[in-house]
Structures are given as structure tokens and as C-alpha cells.
Amino acid sequence: MDQLAALATFVRVVDAGSLSGAARSLPSSLTSVSRQLSALERHFGTQFVRRTTRRLVLTDEGRMLYERARAILAELKQVETALSANREVPTGRLRISAPTLIGRMLVAPALPEFLRRYPSLSVDLQLVDRTVDMLEEDIHVALRVGYLPDSQLVARKLGDIQMIVCAAPSYLERRGTPTAPAELTGHDCLAFSATPGLSEWRFGRQARSESRIAISARLWINSLDALLLAAEEGAGIVRLPSWLVQRKLTDGSLVRILEDHEPPRSSLHLLFQSARLASPKTRVFADYLIERWRQADPFGSRGQRVLRA
């Protein structure tokens, strides 16, 4: 007996409400349907269906088998769909959401090569500094920094982001180098915000040692790359993500300070819908971006001078 075929026939019998209805929908002969049902009952040693003159009635065992069989067949169908999707050529429009600066400086430069590799694809990159609703806004792939709530989305980690406090050598020579977060109150700080006022910088790798320092900045800018330029010119002390300042720290344009007080890293993830539903275009983009960033190493994972373990 082909057990899968027999299970599929049993489910069809229950759905149709009769052996003849199942035979018509398969299509198959009434004799073949009856034979498969009888073989299934003999195999399990129990009766699944009671036949009356008017209808079929499921036994308790039959109801249990029906629910389990439907789940098994649905799972097999999903596997079949996923395997066949792997053989498909990615086509259509891919909608990507990313934080503004990460999207502009890290994602956008990767897109020309991606489009050359997949000429049947087009890309819509949306740069927004908010959490998007991927289903409601029809987003196929989203980059997200920080905590991920439980959801039906699949997350692939791209890297870790450390917030780094740093300043130009010229500023530190002029004003001195702070050795503790509390000393920042006596320095010129550069803050990221759309609304000037008080800002808090978080320090401490462990929850017990966490502290929040109120920063009264002399310069407020709602653009991280503009803050980077101001810091390079010696305007003050700035706190920026590691991937943005990595090269500046390496070439000496900026100096990392308060390293022992830095907060835990935040993870950057690539999000997309369940792997069962993900389309070929989604998967090839995820694979491409992960491989490209593994080679380019924008988060400094191969070195320890910028990102520490």
C-alpha cells in the first residue's frame, strides 16, 4: 500500500462526504477508493469510517487521522513548493526597507551588482527611520537594528553595531580626553536629534553597571553623516555607530574614547516572511547581501580594533 496515496484518498473521502464523491474529484474509480480506504484501516488495525445508507461517519480514530493527515499533506505540499521555487529564475519587483543612512551608504552601493546578476529583477529601496509593517506595506525584505519581537518573520543576522564615542585628535589635544562618562558634561558634545534639548547617552556593558549621562550638546544635527563631518573638523565629542566610523578610526581621523564603558552591541538583522512563503527574489537578495557584507566586512567582524568580542 502506498500510505501517502491512501492518506490523500482518505482526506478526499472525508472532504467529499462520500466514496463516490471522492472518486469523482480525484478522479478514480469507486472500487479503487474503497480498496485504499479498507487497506488503510487494515494497516492501522482500526475503523476510521462508519458507512450508513446515507452518509459516512468518522470514528474518533478517523477524526484524529483526518487532522493529522491534512497537516502531513499540507507540509509535503509546502516542501514541494519550496523545492520547485529554488529552481525558479528570480523575477519581478523586490521591495526593500532600510534605515536611512544604512540604506544609503551600505545597501544602495550593493544594488548595481545585484541588478546585473539578476536582470529580470527590479528593486524599490525605501529609506525610512521607523519600524515598517512588512505585510501592510508590502515589503519583501527589511533591515532592522536592535530588539526583534517574536513574530512569523525570519531573521538573518547581518552584523553587530557598537555605539562608539570618539573625537578628532585636534579636539582632544585642545580640551583633554575624558576617562569616565560623567566627564562628558564638561565637554562640547555633538548630538543626533531632530529637536535640540537634552540627550542621554547610555554606557555600561552589564545591566548592573549601566548608566545614562545627560548630554547638553553644543551642536544638534538630525543626520549622522553630518555629525561625523563635524567631529572630524574638531567640533566636539560624538557618539556614532561602529560601521560609520570604522574607517575614520583606522586612519586616525577620529580617536575612540570611553571604550571600557561602551554599552552592549545592537544586532542588525535582515527580515523576510516565513521561509515557506519566501520567493526566489527574496532569498537571492538575502544570500547576496550577506555574502557581500561578509567580504566587505562593514561591521569590522574580522578585526578587533573597532568591534570587540
Short mmCIF file of C-alpha atoms in Angstrom, two decimals:
data_model
loop_
_atom_site.label_atom_id
_atom_site.label_comp_id
_atom_site.label_asym_id
_atom_site.label_seq_id
_atom_site.Cartn_x
_atom_site.Cartn_y
_atom_site.Cartn_z
CA MET A 1 0.00 0.00 0.00
CA ASP A 2 1.20 3.49 -0.86
CA GLN A 3 0.49 5.13 2.51
CA LEU A 4 0.70 8.72 1.23
CA ALA A 5 -1.69 7.97 -1.62
CA ALA A 6 -4.04 6.21 0.79
CA LEU A 7 -3.93 9.14 3.23
CA ALA A 8 -4.65 11.58 0.39
CA THR A 9 -7.60 9.43 -0.69
CA PHE A 10 -8.90 9.24 2.88
CA VAL A 11 -8.79 13.03 3.23
CA ARG A 12 -10.58 13.40 -0.10
CA VAL A 13 -13.29 10.95 1.06
CA VAL A 14 -13.88 12.98 4.23
CA ASP A 15 -13.92 16.28 2.35
CA ALA A 16 -16.30 14.95 -0.31
CA GLY A 17 -18.55 13.23 2.23
CA SER A 18 -18.78 10.01 0.23
CA LEU A 19 -16.68 7.42 -1.58
CA SER A 20 -18.30 8.25 -4.91
CA GLY A 21 -17.69 11.97 -4.43
CA ALA A 22 -14.04 11.29 -3.70
CA ALA A 23 -13.77 9.04 -6.75
CA ARG A 24 -15.17 11.80 -8.99
CA SER A 25 -12.85 14.50 -7.59
CA LEU A 26 -9.61 12.51 -7.74
CA PRO A 27 -10.55 11.22 -10.46
CA SER A 28 -10.51 7.49 -9.75
CA SER A 29 -12.82 4.52 -9.71
CA LEU A 30 -15.15 3.87 -6.79
CA THR A 31 -13.59 0.43 -6.40
CA SER A 32 -10.07 1.91 -6.11
CA VAL A 33 -11.16 4.45 -3.48
CA SER A 34 -12.93 1.77 -1.42
CA ARG A 35 -9.92 -0.55 -1.69
CA GLN A 36 -7.48 2.16 -0.47
CA LEU A 37 -9.70 3.05 2.47
CA SER A 38 -10.02 -0.59 3.50
CA ALA A 39 -6.26 -1.12 3.18
CA LEU A 40 -5.65 1.92 5.40
CA GLU A 41 -7.97 0.57 8.08
CA ARG A 42 -6.31 -2.86 7.95
CA HIS A 43 -2.87 -1.28 8.19
CA PHE A 44 -3.74 0.63 11.37
CA GLY A 45 -5.99 -2.09 12.73
CA THR A 46 -8.96 0.17 13.38
CA GLN A 47 -12.05 1.52 11.67
CA PHE A 48 -11.94 5.12 10.51
CA VAL A 49 -15.30 5.44 8.77
CA ARG A 50 -18.72 4.00 9.53
CA ARG A 51 -20.75 3.60 6.38
CA THR A 52 -24.51 4.18 6.51
CA THR A 53 -27.02 4.20 3.68
CA ARG A 54 -27.00 8.00 3.60
CA ARG A 55 -23.56 9.17 4.66
CA LEU A 56 -20.16 8.43 6.10
CA VAL A 57 -19.49 9.00 9.80
CA LEU A 58 -15.97 9.37 11.15
CA THR A 59 -14.97 7.43 14.24
CA ASP A 60 -12.86 9.11 16.92
CA GLU A 61 -9.80 7.47 15.38
CA GLY A 62 -10.92 8.66 11.96
CA ARG A 63 -11.20 12.27 13.13
CA MET A 64 -7.70 12.11 14.60
CA LEU A 65 -6.25 10.60 11.42
CA TYR A 66 -8.06 13.18 9.27
CA GLU A 67 -6.50 16.12 11.14
CA ARG A 68 -3.03 14.56 11.16
CA ALA A 69 -3.25 13.52 7.51
CA ARG A 70 -4.29 17.00 6.40
CA ALA A 71 -1.30 18.51 8.26
CA ILE A 72 1.11 15.96 6.76
CA LEU A 73 -0.15 16.52 3.22
CA ALA A 74 -0.07 20.31 3.64
CA GLU A 75 3.53 20.14 4.89
CA LEU A 76 4.55 18.00 1.92
CA LYS A 77 2.91 20.49 -0.42
CA GLN A 78 4.89 23.33 1.15
CA VAL A 79 8.13 21.38 0.79
CA GLU A 80 7.31 20.69 -2.85
CA THR A 81 6.58 24.38 -3.44
CA ALA A 82 9.81 25.45 -1.75
CA LEU A 83 11.91 22.97 -3.72
CA SER A 84 10.37 23.99 -7.02
CA ALA A 85 10.79 27.68 -6.11
CA ASN A 86 14.51 27.08 -5.71
CA ARG A 87 14.61 26.19 -9.38
CA GLU A 88 12.80 29.31 -10.49
CA VAL A 89 14.51 32.33 -12.01
CA PRO A 90 14.01 35.38 -9.72
CA THR A 91 11.75 37.89 -11.44
CA GLY A 92 9.57 40.85 -10.60
CA ARG A 93 9.87 43.77 -8.21
CA LEU A 94 11.69 43.48 -4.88
CA ARG A 95 10.65 45.97 -2.21
CA ILE A 96 13.32 46.64 0.42
CA SER A 97 13.12 48.81 3.55
CA ALA A 98 16.19 50.02 5.43
CA PRO A 99 17.18 52.72 7.94
CA THR A 100 18.07 55.86 6.00
CA LEU A 101 21.82 56.02 6.50
CA ILE A 102 22.46 52.27 6.38
CA GLY A 103 20.36 52.06 3.25
CA ARG A 104 22.14 54.96 1.58
CA MET A 105 25.70 54.02 2.49
CA LEU A 106 25.64 50.22 2.68
CA VAL A 107 22.62 48.87 0.79
CA ALA A 108 22.39 51.22 -2.20
CA PRO A 109 26.03 50.66 -3.31
CA ALA A 110 25.36 46.91 -3.38
CA LEU A 111 22.35 47.15 -5.69
CA PRO A 112 24.02 47.77 -9.11
CA GLU A 113 25.89 44.46 -8.97
CA PHE A 114 22.77 42.68 -7.69
CA LEU A 115 20.74 44.01 -10.63
CA ARG A 116 23.46 42.94 -13.07
CA ARG A 117 23.32 39.41 -11.68
CA TYR A 118 19.53 39.23 -11.88
CA PRO A 119 18.40 41.13 -14.99
CA SER A 120 14.76 40.05 -14.56
CA LEU A 121 14.50 41.81 -11.19
CA SER A 122 13.79 45.43 -10.30
CA VAL A 123 14.30 46.96 -6.84
CA ASP A 124 12.35 49.51 -4.83
CA LEU A 125 14.54 50.66 -1.90
CA GLN A 126 12.68 52.65 0.76
CA LEU A 127 14.80 54.53 3.30
CA VAL A 128 12.81 55.16 6.47
CA ASP A 129 13.85 55.56 10.11
CA ARG A 130 10.87 53.73 11.59
CA THR A 131 9.65 50.17 12.02
CA VAL A 132 7.70 49.18 8.92
CA ASP A 133 4.76 46.79 8.86
CA MET A 134 6.04 44.42 6.20
CA LEU A 135 2.68 42.83 5.42
CA GLU A 136 0.64 46.01 5.37
CA GLU A 137 3.23 47.99 3.40
CA ASP A 138 4.07 45.11 1.03
CA ILE A 139 7.76 44.99 1.97
CA HIS A 140 9.62 41.84 0.96
CA VAL A 141 12.86 42.45 2.87
CA ALA A 142 13.58 44.81 5.77
CA LEU A 143 16.76 45.71 7.64
CA ARG A 144 16.21 46.33 11.32
CA VAL A 145 18.53 47.32 14.17
CA GLY A 146 18.02 46.20 17.76
CA TYR A 147 15.45 44.10 19.55
CA LEU A 148 13.25 41.80 17.48
CA PRO A 149 9.86 40.88 18.96
CA ASP A 150 8.53 37.37 18.43
CA SER A 151 6.85 37.13 15.04
CA GLN A 152 6.35 34.94 12.00
CA LEU A 153 9.22 36.71 10.25
CA VAL A 154 12.52 35.02 9.50
CA ALA A 155 15.59 36.92 10.73
CA ARG A 156 19.12 36.54 9.35
CA LYS A 157 21.81 38.36 11.26
CA LEU A 158 24.00 40.71 9.22
CA GLY A 159 26.28 42.05 11.92
CA ASP A 160 26.68 43.79 15.26
CA ILE A 161 26.65 47.56 15.71
CA GLN A 162 28.55 49.16 18.60
CA MET A 163 27.85 52.76 19.52
CA ILE A 164 31.27 54.39 19.78
CA VAL A 165 32.18 57.68 21.46
CA CYS A 166 35.00 59.40 19.64
CA ALA A 167 36.53 62.76 18.75
CA ALA A 168 39.17 64.24 16.47
CA PRO A 169 42.77 64.34 17.77
CA SER A 170 42.71 68.13 17.46
CA TYR A 171 39.75 68.40 19.84
CA LEU A 172 41.29 66.04 22.40
CA GLU A 173 44.57 67.95 22.32
CA ARG A 174 42.70 71.19 22.92
CA ARG A 175 40.19 70.02 25.56
CA GLY A 176 41.65 66.82 27.01
CA THR A 177 40.41 63.24 26.89
CA PRO A 178 37.57 62.21 29.25
CA THR A 179 38.24 58.98 31.15
CA ALA A 180 34.74 58.45 32.56
CA PRO A 181 31.26 59.12 31.12
CA ALA A 182 30.48 61.68 33.84
CA GLU A 183 33.28 63.91 32.50
CA LEU A 184 31.33 64.47 29.27
CA THR A 185 29.33 67.20 31.00
CA GLY A 186 32.41 69.40 30.78
CA HIS A 187 32.95 68.84 27.05
CA ASP A 188 31.50 70.01 23.76
CA CYS A 189 29.26 67.20 22.56
CA LEU A 190 27.63 66.65 19.20
CA ALA A 191 24.19 65.02 19.39
CA PHE A 192 21.90 63.31 16.92
CA SER A 193 18.35 64.61 17.20
CA ALA A 194 15.69 66.41 15.23
CA THR A 195 14.83 68.51 18.31
CA PRO A 196 17.55 70.31 20.31
CA GLY A 197 17.45 69.83 24.06
CA LEU A 198 18.78 67.24 26.48
CA SER A 199 20.00 63.90 25.18
CA GLU A 200 21.04 60.77 27.06
CA TRP A 201 23.99 58.57 26.16
CA ARG A 202 23.91 55.08 27.62
CA PHE A 203 27.04 53.41 28.99
CA GLY A 204 27.86 50.11 30.68
CA ARG A 205 28.19 46.62 29.22
CA GLN A 206 26.27 44.96 32.06
CA ALA A 207 22.82 45.82 33.39
CA ARG A 208 24.22 46.36 36.90
CA SER A 209 26.76 48.88 35.64
CA GLU A 210 24.53 50.71 33.18
CA SER A 211 24.45 54.48 33.45
CA ARG A 212 22.76 57.21 31.46
CA ILE A 213 24.56 60.52 31.06
CA ALA A 214 22.58 63.65 30.22
CA ILE A 215 24.26 65.43 27.31
CA SER A 216 23.72 69.13 26.78
CA ALA A 217 25.14 69.39 23.29
CA ARG A 218 26.52 72.46 21.57
CA LEU A 219 25.61 71.06 18.15
CA TRP A 220 22.47 69.16 17.22
CA ILE A 221 22.07 67.58 13.78
CA ASN A 222 19.45 65.11 12.56
CA SER A 223 21.98 63.47 10.24
CA LEU A 224 24.63 61.01 11.40
CA ASP A 225 26.96 61.60 8.45
CA ALA A 226 26.81 65.36 9.04
CA LEU A 227 27.75 64.75 12.69
CA LEU A 228 30.68 62.67 11.51
CA LEU A 229 31.96 65.53 9.38
CA ALA A 230 31.62 67.98 12.27
CA ALA A 231 33.51 65.62 14.57
CA GLU A 232 36.34 65.25 12.02
CA GLU A 233 36.70 69.02 12.00
CA GLY A 234 37.23 69.02 15.77
CA ALA A 235 33.83 70.41 16.77
CA GLY A 236 33.47 68.07 19.74
CA ILE A 237 32.79 64.57 21.01
CA VAL A 238 30.30 62.44 19.12
CA ARG A 239 28.64 59.05 19.53
CA LEU A 240 28.20 57.15 16.28
CA PRO A 241 27.61 53.57 15.09
CA SER A 242 30.74 51.50 14.54
CA TRP A 243 30.16 50.82 10.85
CA LEU A 244 30.06 54.56 10.16
CA VAL A 245 33.29 55.46 11.99
CA GLN A 246 35.32 52.31 11.35
CA ARG A 247 37.50 53.80 8.59
CA LYS A 248 37.96 57.07 10.45
CA LEU A 249 39.25 55.22 13.50
CA THR A 250 41.57 53.16 11.33
CA ASP A 251 43.11 56.16 9.54
CA GLY A 252 43.35 58.23 12.72
CA SER A 253 40.85 60.92 11.74
CA LEU A 254 38.95 60.09 14.93
CA VAL A 255 40.04 58.60 18.25
CA ARG A 256 37.91 56.16 20.19
CA ILE A 257 37.35 57.13 23.84
CA LEU A 258 35.50 55.65 26.83
CA GLU A 259 35.86 52.22 25.23
CA ASP A 260 35.61 50.37 28.54
CA HIS A 261 32.23 51.98 29.24
CA GLU A 262 30.50 51.20 25.96
CA PRO A 263 27.01 49.64 26.05
CA PRO A 264 26.25 46.21 24.55
CA ARG A 265 26.14 45.94 20.79
CA SER A 266 22.90 46.00 18.85
CA SER A 267 22.35 43.45 16.10
CA LEU A 268 21.38 44.30 12.53
CA HIS A 269 19.02 41.73 11.02
CA LEU A 270 17.58 41.07 7.61
CA LEU A 271 13.88 40.22 7.94
CA PHE A 272 11.58 38.49 5.50
CA GLN A 273 8.46 36.35 5.62
CA SER A 274 8.48 32.70 6.56
CA ALA A 275 10.87 30.57 4.54
CA ARG A 276 7.86 28.58 3.39
CA LEU A 277 6.48 31.67 1.68
CA ALA A 278 9.66 33.50 0.71
CA SER A 279 10.02 33.96 -3.02
CA PRO A 280 13.20 33.29 -5.01
CA LYS A 281 13.86 37.04 -5.34
CA THR A 282 13.79 37.42 -1.54
CA ARG A 283 16.16 34.53 -0.96
CA VAL A 284 18.69 35.53 -3.60
CA PHE A 285 18.85 39.08 -2.23
CA ALA A 286 19.37 37.84 1.33
CA ASP A 287 22.13 35.48 0.20
CA TYR A 288 23.74 38.18 -1.94
CA LEU A 289 23.78 40.86 0.76
CA ILE A 290 25.12 38.50 3.43
CA GLU A 291 27.91 37.29 1.16
CA ARG A 292 28.82 40.81 0.02
CA TRP A 293 28.98 42.14 3.58
CA ARG A 294 30.96 39.10 4.68
CA GLN A 295 33.60 40.05 2.12
CA ALA A 296 33.48 43.83 2.63
CA ASP A 297 33.23 43.48 6.44
CA PRO A 298 31.46 46.82 7.08
CA PHE A 299 30.94 45.91 10.75
CA GLY A 300 34.56 45.04 11.45
CA SER A 301 33.87 41.44 12.44
CA ARG A 302 37.28 40.30 11.15
CA GLY A 303 39.17 42.78 13.27
CA GLN A 304 39.20 43.83 16.88
CA ARG A 305 40.31 47.43 16.66
CA VAL A 306 36.79 48.72 16.07
CA LEU A 307 34.46 45.97 17.24
CA ARG A 308 35.50 43.92 20.25
CA ALA A 309 34.24 40.47 21.19
#
